[in-house]
Each structure stands twice: as C-alpha cells, then as structure tokens.
Amino acid sequence: MTPIITAFENSPDEGRDLARDMRLRWAFEEVGQPYEVRLLSFAAMKAPAHLALHPFGQIPTYQEGDLVLFETGAILLHIAGAHAGLLPADANARARATAWVFAALNTVEPPIVEREAAGYAERDKPWHRERLPMLDARVATRLDQLSARLGGADWLDGAFSAGDLAMVTVLQRLKGSALLDAHANLAGYVARGEARPAYKRAFEAQLEVFRAARRG
Ligand code: GTB
C-alpha cells in the first residue's frame, strides 16, 4: 500500500525545502518507496478531519492502511525500520543511528527553532535585541559540539543513516548564517546531504508543489 503524507498547499518557504515533509520525502527517496502527498491549506490543517490524524494540527502526517502517524522523527524511524537503506543492520550501529535522530530533533533543533522564532515573533519587543546574543550562543554551543564530533568524517557514525538525514535537515535551517559558516565541516556535511540523488529528487518534488500553485 502506498503511504500518504500531508504537506502545505502553500508552504511559506515557497519550495525551499524547509517544511518538515521534506524529511519524509527524502527518506522515501533514499529507500525507494513510492509515496503520495495530500496538500492542505492552513484552514484544513486545523479542521477536525486533520486533527483526527494530527492532534496538534500540523504537517506532516503519515497514513498507510490503518496506521496513522505524526511527528517526523517517529515517521522517519518507521520508514527506516521498514526498508533497507537508512539504518545499519548491526544492532548497536542501528541503535546509535537512532540516537542521532533523537539528537538532531531533541538536542540540536530546539535552540535553532527558538532563535528562528524569535526573529519573526519577538522582533518588535523591547528586549529582543538583548535576548538575541543568548539565543545565538545556545546554537553556537551545539554547533561547536557537533562539529567536534563530526570532525573530518563524511557522516556522523559510519555510513549515511536516518540520523544524518535528520541532522542535515535540522542544520539546513541555518544555511547562509554565520553560525553555520563558522564550521566548514558542518557546512560541508549539509552540502554532502544535499548532493545525494535521493535528496535532489525530494527537493524537486516539493518545489513542484510551489511551481504548480504559481501556474494556477
Ligand atoms: N515536531 C513536529 C514534527 O517534527 O513533525 C513539528 C511539525 C511542525 O512544526 N510542522 C509545521 C506546521 O505544521 C510545518 S514544518 N506548522 C503549522 C502549525 O503549527 O500551525 C515547520 C516549518 C514551516 C515553514 C517553514 N518555512 O516556511 O520556512 C519552515 C518550517
């Protein structure tokens, strides 16, 4: 049965791969699993039919038969567990790759999202300028630590895994910022992820949603 995911009908990033359905599209492409996408307006995301799938009214969701999932980490691990290509066969290596998925989403992503959200939600507050260096410092600390761990390796733990896929998509949110550019190995790591054929196919698919909307 072909899995169906949900994505923005009109993504605010205009097809620049920043919405979280991109992680799932990339994972499907890595493992060679065809998928379908159901596009949602913002109103539809908050309507009862979608809230029955996603309690927080967000995208993406995943449906396959009577299985319904939300949370990209859970969906990514589900896809990776069902197909070869994103998790190593060795049990310990598999557990470490899983840990990197959690590290990306629980440890590295939160300060990045917090900093990003401050940029658009708090910009007009009198304390915003005072808070910004602290938000930058929290991100910088995580990047310093991640950079030290990655060192000169291509991927975080041996071969490319679901952990790298999650981490690259998290770091992409910093592309073009001095914070990421301060670490040549992390910028190179993101570029290596984006150079993967599966990533390119996923990127084109999400960009096509924006192009199609423009064509009307
Ligand atoms: N923890 C959840 C997961 O990983 O699945 C988070 C899901 C989530 O944040 N979804 C966002 C959403 O539905 C879309 S991806 N937001 C609407 C809402 O909460 O009402 C976040 C996102 C959206 C747009 C951009 N962009 O345009 O740059 C980047 C990231």
mmCIF file of N, CA and C in Angstrom, residues 56-120:
data_model
loop_
_atom_site.group_PDB
_atom_site.id
_atom_site.type_symbol
_atom_site.label_atom_id
_atom_site.label_comp_id
_atom_site.label_asym_id
_atom_site.label_seq_id
_atom_site.Cartn_x
_atom_site.Cartn_y
_atom_site.Cartn_z
ATOM 1 N N PHE A 56 -2.044 18.087 16.919
ATOM 2 C CA PHE A 56 -1.599 19.479 17.015
ATOM 3 C C PHE A 56 -1.878 20.264 15.737
ATOM 4 N N GLY A 57 -2.576 19.628 14.805
ATOM 5 C CA GLY A 57 -2.987 20.338 13.590
ATOM 6 C C GLY A 57 -1.812 20.777 12.741
ATOM 7 N N GLN A 58 -0.820 19.908 12.615
ATOM 8 C CA GLN A 58 0.381 20.256 11.836
ATOM 9 C C GLN A 58 0.578 19.284 10.675
ATOM 10 N N ILE A 59 1.532 19.628 9.833
ATOM 11 C CA ILE A 59 2.028 18.683 8.833
ATOM 12 C C ILE A 59 3.445 18.349 9.247
ATOM 13 N N PRO A 60 4.001 17.207 8.863
ATOM 14 C CA PRO A 60 3.368 16.189 8.050
ATOM 15 C C PRO A 60 2.686 15.125 8.899
ATOM 16 N N THR A 61 1.772 14.388 8.255
ATOM 17 C CA THR A 61 1.261 13.145 8.827
ATOM 18 C C THR A 61 1.627 12.020 7.865
ATOM 19 N N TYR A 62 1.419 10.806 8.323
ATOM 20 C CA TYR A 62 1.733 9.610 7.530
ATOM 21 C C TYR A 62 0.567 8.651 7.686
ATOM 22 N N GLN A 63 0.061 8.162 6.579
ATOM 23 C CA GLN A 63 -1.017 7.163 6.614
ATOM 24 C C GLN A 63 -0.638 6.006 5.719
ATOM 25 N N GLU A 64 -0.785 4.819 6.264
ATOM 26 C CA GLU A 64 -0.542 3.619 5.466
ATOM 27 C C GLU A 64 -1.531 2.575 5.957
ATOM 28 N N GLY A 65 -2.562 2.306 5.164
ATOM 29 C CA GLY A 65 -3.630 1.425 5.636
ATOM 30 C C GLY A 65 -4.269 2.053 6.854
ATOM 31 N N ASP A 66 -4.361 1.292 7.947
ATOM 32 C CA ASP A 66 -4.975 1.891 9.138
ATOM 33 C C ASP A 66 -3.942 2.459 10.112
ATOM 34 N N LEU A 67 -2.675 2.520 9.671
ATOM 35 C CA LEU A 67 -1.663 3.169 10.519
ATOM 36 C C LEU A 67 -1.627 4.666 10.240
ATOM 37 N N VAL A 68 -1.777 5.455 11.298
ATOM 38 C CA VAL A 68 -1.652 6.914 11.181
ATOM 39 C C VAL A 68 -0.548 7.358 12.128
ATOM 40 N N LEU A 69 0.402 8.128 11.603
ATOM 41 C CA LEU A 69 1.498 8.630 12.445
ATOM 42 C C LEU A 69 1.635 10.122 12.263
ATOM 43 N N PHE A 70 2.139 10.781 13.309
ATOM 44 C CA PHE A 70 2.571 12.167 13.202
ATOM 45 C C PHE A 70 3.929 12.235 13.885
ATOM 46 N N GLU A 71 4.618 13.364 13.784
ATOM 47 C CA GLU A 71 5.989 13.589 14.272
ATOM 48 C C GLU A 71 7.000 13.002 13.280
ATOM 49 N N THR A 72 7.772 13.888 12.698
ATOM 50 C CA THR A 72 8.702 13.448 11.657
ATOM 51 C C THR A 72 9.711 12.414 12.162
ATOM 52 N N GLY A 73 10.142 12.548 13.421
ATOM 53 C CA GLY A 73 11.114 11.580 13.935
ATOM 54 C C GLY A 73 10.531 10.178 13.941
ATOM 55 N N ALA A 74 9.296 10.068 14.434
ATOM 56 C CA ALA A 74 8.640 8.756 14.507
ATOM 57 C C ALA A 74 8.415 8.204 13.093
ATOM 58 N N ILE A 75 8.016 9.080 12.189
ATOM 59 C CA ILE A 75 7.726 8.619 10.823
ATOM 60 C C ILE A 75 9.027 8.198 10.128
ATOM 61 N N LEU A 76 10.061 9.009 10.330
ATOM 62 C CA LEU A 76 11.361 8.682 9.731
ATOM 63 C C LEU A 76 11.849 7.318 10.217
ATOM 64 N N LEU A 77 11.728 7.074 11.511
ATOM 65 C CA LEU A 77 12.187 5.786 12.046
ATOM 66 C C LEU A 77 11.293 4.643 11.570
ATOM 67 N N HIS A 78 10.026 4.932 11.371
ATOM 68 C CA HIS A 78 9.125 3.896 10.837
ATOM 69 C C HIS A 78 9.550 3.520 9.410
ATOM 70 N N ILE A 79 9.789 4.538 8.597
ATOM 71 C CA ILE A 79 10.212 4.265 7.207
ATOM 72 C C ILE A 79 11.550 3.515 7.215
ATOM 73 N N ALA A 80 12.473 4.004 8.047
ATOM 74 C CA ALA A 80 13.811 3.397 8.091
ATOM 75 C C ALA A 80 13.758 1.960 8.606
ATOM 76 N N GLY A 81 12.805 1.681 9.491
ATOM 77 C CA GLY A 81 12.687 0.333 10.044
ATOM 78 C C GLY A 81 12.055 -0.644 9.058
ATOM 79 N N ALA A 82 11.270 -0.108 8.135
ATOM 80 C CA ALA A 82 10.533 -0.976 7.209
ATOM 81 C C ALA A 82 11.304 -1.276 5.931
ATOM 82 N N HIS A 83 12.367 -0.536 5.681
ATOM 83 C CA HIS A 83 13.121 -0.686 4.421
ATOM 84 C C HIS A 83 14.612 -0.647 4.710
ATOM 85 N N ALA A 84 15.374 -1.287 3.828
ATOM 86 C CA ALA A 84 16.832 -1.181 3.938
ATOM 87 C C ALA A 84 17.265 0.178 3.410
ATOM 88 N N GLY A 85 18.372 0.699 3.957
ATOM 89 C CA GLY A 85 18.973 1.898 3.377
ATOM 90 C C GLY A 85 19.179 3.053 4.327
ATOM 91 N N LEU A 86 18.445 3.059 5.457
ATOM 92 C CA LEU A 86 18.603 4.211 6.347
ATOM 93 C C LEU A 86 19.049 3.834 7.753
ATOM 94 N N LEU A 87 19.083 2.544 8.040
ATOM 95 C CA LEU A 87 19.587 2.102 9.348
ATOM 96 C C LEU A 87 20.502 0.904 9.119
ATOM 97 N N PRO A 88 21.649 0.873 9.814
ATOM 98 C CA PRO A 88 22.565 -0.255 9.626
ATOM 99 C C PRO A 88 21.952 -1.564 10.124
ATOM 100 N N ALA A 89 22.470 -2.680 9.602
ATOM 101 C CA ALA A 89 21.964 -3.996 10.009
ATOM 102 C C ALA A 89 22.451 -4.353 11.419
ATOM 103 N N ASP A 90 23.683 -3.967 11.747
ATOM 104 C CA ASP A 90 24.248 -4.279 13.061
ATOM 105 C C ASP A 90 23.419 -3.587 14.164
ATOM 106 N N ALA A 91 23.033 -4.350 15.187
ATOM 107 C CA ALA A 91 22.095 -3.836 16.200
ATOM 108 C C ALA A 91 22.650 -2.608 16.931
ATOM 109 N N ASN A 92 23.943 -2.635 17.272
ATOM 110 C CA ASN A 92 24.496 -1.498 18.004
ATOM 111 C C ASN A 92 24.587 -0.253 17.115
ATOM 112 N N ALA A 93 25.002 -0.481 15.870
ATOM 113 C CA ALA A 93 25.098 0.660 14.937
ATOM 114 C C ALA A 93 23.704 1.237 14.679
ATOM 115 N N ARG A 94 22.722 0.356 14.640
ATOM 116 C CA ARG A 94 21.327 0.778 14.429
ATOM 117 C C ARG A 94 20.863 1.647 15.608
ATOM 118 N N ALA A 95 21.196 1.211 16.792
ATOM 119 C CA ALA A 95 20.808 1.974 17.993
ATOM 120 C C ALA A 95 21.508 3.342 17.999
ATOM 121 N N ARG A 96 22.762 3.370 17.551
ATOM 122 C CA ARG A 96 23.477 4.671 17.524
ATOM 123 C C ARG A 96 22.875 5.600 16.475
ATOM 124 N N ALA A 97 22.501 5.033 15.325
ATOM 125 C CA ALA A 97 21.884 5.874 14.287
ATOM 126 C C ALA A 97 20.553 6.441 14.798
ATOM 127 N N THR A 98 19.821 5.621 15.546
ATOM 128 C CA THR A 98 18.554 6.078 16.132
ATOM 129 C C THR A 98 18.814 7.208 17.131
ATOM 130 N N ALA A 99 19.888 7.052 17.906
ATOM 131 C CA ALA A 99 20.238 8.106 18.869
ATOM 132 C C ALA A 99 20.518 9.421 18.154
ATOM 133 N N TRP A 100 21.127 9.353 16.962
ATOM 134 C CA TRP A 100 21.409 10.591 16.210
ATOM 135 C C TRP A 100 20.124 11.242 15.703
ATOM 136 N N VAL A 101 19.103 10.428 15.409
ATOM 137 C CA VAL A 101 17.808 11.036 15.029
ATOM 138 C C VAL A 101 17.281 11.854 16.219
ATOM 139 N N PHE A 102 17.343 11.255 17.413
ATOM 140 C CA PHE A 102 16.868 11.979 18.604
ATOM 141 C C PHE A 102 17.749 13.193 18.897
ATOM 142 N N ALA A 103 19.042 13.029 18.718
ATOM 143 C CA ALA A 103 19.949 14.163 18.975
ATOM 144 C C ALA A 103 19.615 15.335 18.053
ATOM 145 N N ALA A 104 19.345 15.005 16.780
ATOM 146 C CA ALA A 104 19.021 16.067 15.824
ATOM 147 C C ALA A 104 17.749 16.792 16.257
ATOM 148 N N LEU A 105 16.720 16.012 16.587
ATOM 149 C CA LEU A 105 15.406 16.621 16.820
ATOM 150 C C LEU A 105 15.208 17.131 18.243
ATOM 151 N N ASN A 106 15.903 16.514 19.209
ATOM 152 C CA ASN A 106 15.687 16.911 20.618
ATOM 153 C C ASN A 106 16.759 17.841 21.162
ATOM 154 N N THR A 107 17.964 17.757 20.602
ATOM 155 C CA THR A 107 19.075 18.491 21.199
ATOM 156 C C THR A 107 19.571 19.621 20.302
ATOM 157 N N VAL A 108 19.626 19.384 19.000
ATOM 158 C CA VAL A 108 20.174 20.411 18.097
ATOM 159 C C VAL A 108 19.064 21.311 17.544
ATOM 160 N N GLU A 109 17.931 20.719 17.205
ATOM 161 C CA GLU A 109 16.880 21.533 16.571
ATOM 162 C C GLU A 109 16.244 22.568 17.516
ATOM 163 N N PRO A 110 15.953 22.230 18.794
ATOM 164 C CA PRO A 110 15.234 23.207 19.626
ATOM 165 C C PRO A 110 15.897 24.596 19.715
ATOM 166 N N PRO A 111 17.198 24.704 19.979
ATOM 167 C CA PRO A 111 17.746 26.077 20.034
ATOM 168 C C PRO A 111 17.714 26.786 18.678
ATOM 169 N N ILE A 112 17.783 26.011 17.595
ATOM 170 C CA ILE A 112 17.728 26.623 16.252
ATOM 171 C C ILE A 112 16.323 27.179 15.994
ATOM 172 N N VAL A 113 15.319 26.395 16.365
ATOM 173 C CA VAL A 113 13.922 26.839 16.169
ATOM 174 C C VAL A 113 13.624 28.031 17.068
ATOM 175 N N GLU A 114 14.135 27.990 18.279
ATOM 176 C CA GLU A 114 13.904 29.089 19.242
ATOM 177 C C GLU A 114 14.476 30.401 18.692
ATOM 178 N N ARG A 115 15.685 30.316 18.148
ATOM 179 C CA ARG A 115 16.336 31.505 17.582
ATOM 180 C C ARG A 115 15.547 32.018 16.371
ATOM 181 N N GLU A 116 15.121 31.071 15.533
ATOM 182 C CA GLU A 116 14.381 31.443 14.321
ATOM 183 C C GLU A 116 13.045 32.094 14.698
ATOM 184 N N ALA A 117 12.359 31.485 15.667
ATOM 185 C CA ALA A 117 11.044 32.003 16.072
ATOM 186 C C ALA A 117 11.187 33.405 16.667
ATOM 187 N N ALA A 118 12.268 33.624 17.398
ATOM 188 C CA ALA A 118 12.486 34.954 17.986
ATOM 189 C C ALA A 118 12.610 36.001 16.887
ATOM 190 N N GLY A 119 13.189 35.583 15.761
ATOM 191 C CA GLY A 119 13.396 36.507 14.641
ATOM 192 C C GLY A 119 12.101 37.041 14.064
ATOM 193 N N TYR A 120 11.056 36.225 14.053
ATOM 194 C CA TYR A 120 9.804 36.746 13.491
ATOM 195 C C TYR A 120 8.727 37.032 14.535
#
